Amino acid sequence: MDDQQFLVMFPGQGSQKPGMSKDLVERFPAVAAVWERIDHALGFKLSDLAFNGSADELTLTHNAQPALLAHSVAVWTVITERIDRNAFIAAAGHSLGEFSAYVAAGMLEVEEGARLVRRRGELMLRSGEERPGAMAAIIGQTETPIEQICSH
C-alpha cells in the first residue's frame, strides 16, 4: 500500500441513525476520544444522544449535523491509524460532509467543526420553522415545464 493514493468522501445529513459510533467507541479508544472532545466543545453529551437517543431527536438538524461530523471524524481516526495520512490526496464531502472533509484535511479542528455545524444546524432548523417547505426531486423527462410544475 506504500505507493497507493486515496480520496476520502464524507456523507451528508440523512446518514445519521441511533446507535451510530457506539460499536466503534467500545472498540477503539481514539473514537471515544473524538466523541469526548466534541461533547466538551458543545457543552452537552451529544454522544449520549447519538448512542442511545431517539431517531426523532437525532434527526433534528442541529443534532444530526454535529453527530454526523463526530461519526465521520471518528471513522477517519480509525482509518488513519491503519493508513498513513500522507496516502490521502484529497478529502471531499456531500453537503454537511464538506465540514468533515475540512477536519480530515486539517483545515478545522474537530471542536471548531462541531461548534460550526451545530450552529449551522440551529440556523437551518430555525429557517425551516420560519419558512416551512419541502424538498422534491423530478426524475426523468417531463413534457410539462419544471416552472409550471413548481407553480402549482
CSV table of N, CA, C and O in Angstrom, one decimal, residues 144-152:
chain,number,residue,atom,x,y,z
A,144,THR,N,-44.2,18.7,-19.2
A,144,THR,CA,-44.6,19.9,-18.6
A,144,THR,C,-43.3,20.6,-18.1
A,144,THR,O,-42.5,20.0,-17.4
A,145,PRO,N,-43.2,21.9,-18.4
A,145,PRO,CA,-42.0,22.6,-17.9
A,145,PRO,C,-41.9,22.6,-16.4
A,145,PRO,O,-42.9,22.7,-15.7
A,146,ILE,N,-40.7,22.5,-15.9
A,146,ILE,CA,-40.5,22.5,-14.5
A,146,ILE,C,-41.1,23.7,-13.8
A,146,ILE,O,-41.7,23.6,-12.7
A,147,GLU,N,-40.9,24.9,-14.4
A,147,GLU,CA,-41.5,26.1,-13.8
A,147,GLU,C,-43.0,26.0,-13.6
A,147,GLU,O,-43.6,26.4,-12.5
A,148,GLN,N,-43.7,25.3,-14.5
A,148,GLN,CA,-45.1,25.2,-14.4
A,148,GLN,C,-45.5,24.2,-13.3
A,148,GLN,O,-46.4,24.4,-12.5
A,149,ILE,N,-44.7,23.1,-13.2
A,149,ILE,CA,-44.9,22.1,-12.1
A,149,ILE,C,-44.8,22.8,-10.8
A,149,ILE,O,-45.6,22.6,-9.9
A,150,CYS,N,-43.7,23.6,-10.6
A,150,CYS,CA,-43.4,24.2,-9.3
A,150,CYS,C,-44.4,25.3,-9.0
A,150,CYS,O,-44.6,25.7,-7.8
A,151,SER,N,-45.1,25.9,-9.9
A,151,SER,CA,-46.0,27.0,-9.6
A,151,SER,C,-47.3,26.5,-9.1
A,151,SER,O,-48.2,27.3,-8.6
A,152,HIS,N,-47.6,25.2,-9.1
A,152,HIS,CA,-48.9,24.7,-8.6
A,152,HIS,C,-48.8,24.3,-7.1
A,152,HIS,O,-47.9,24.0,-6.5
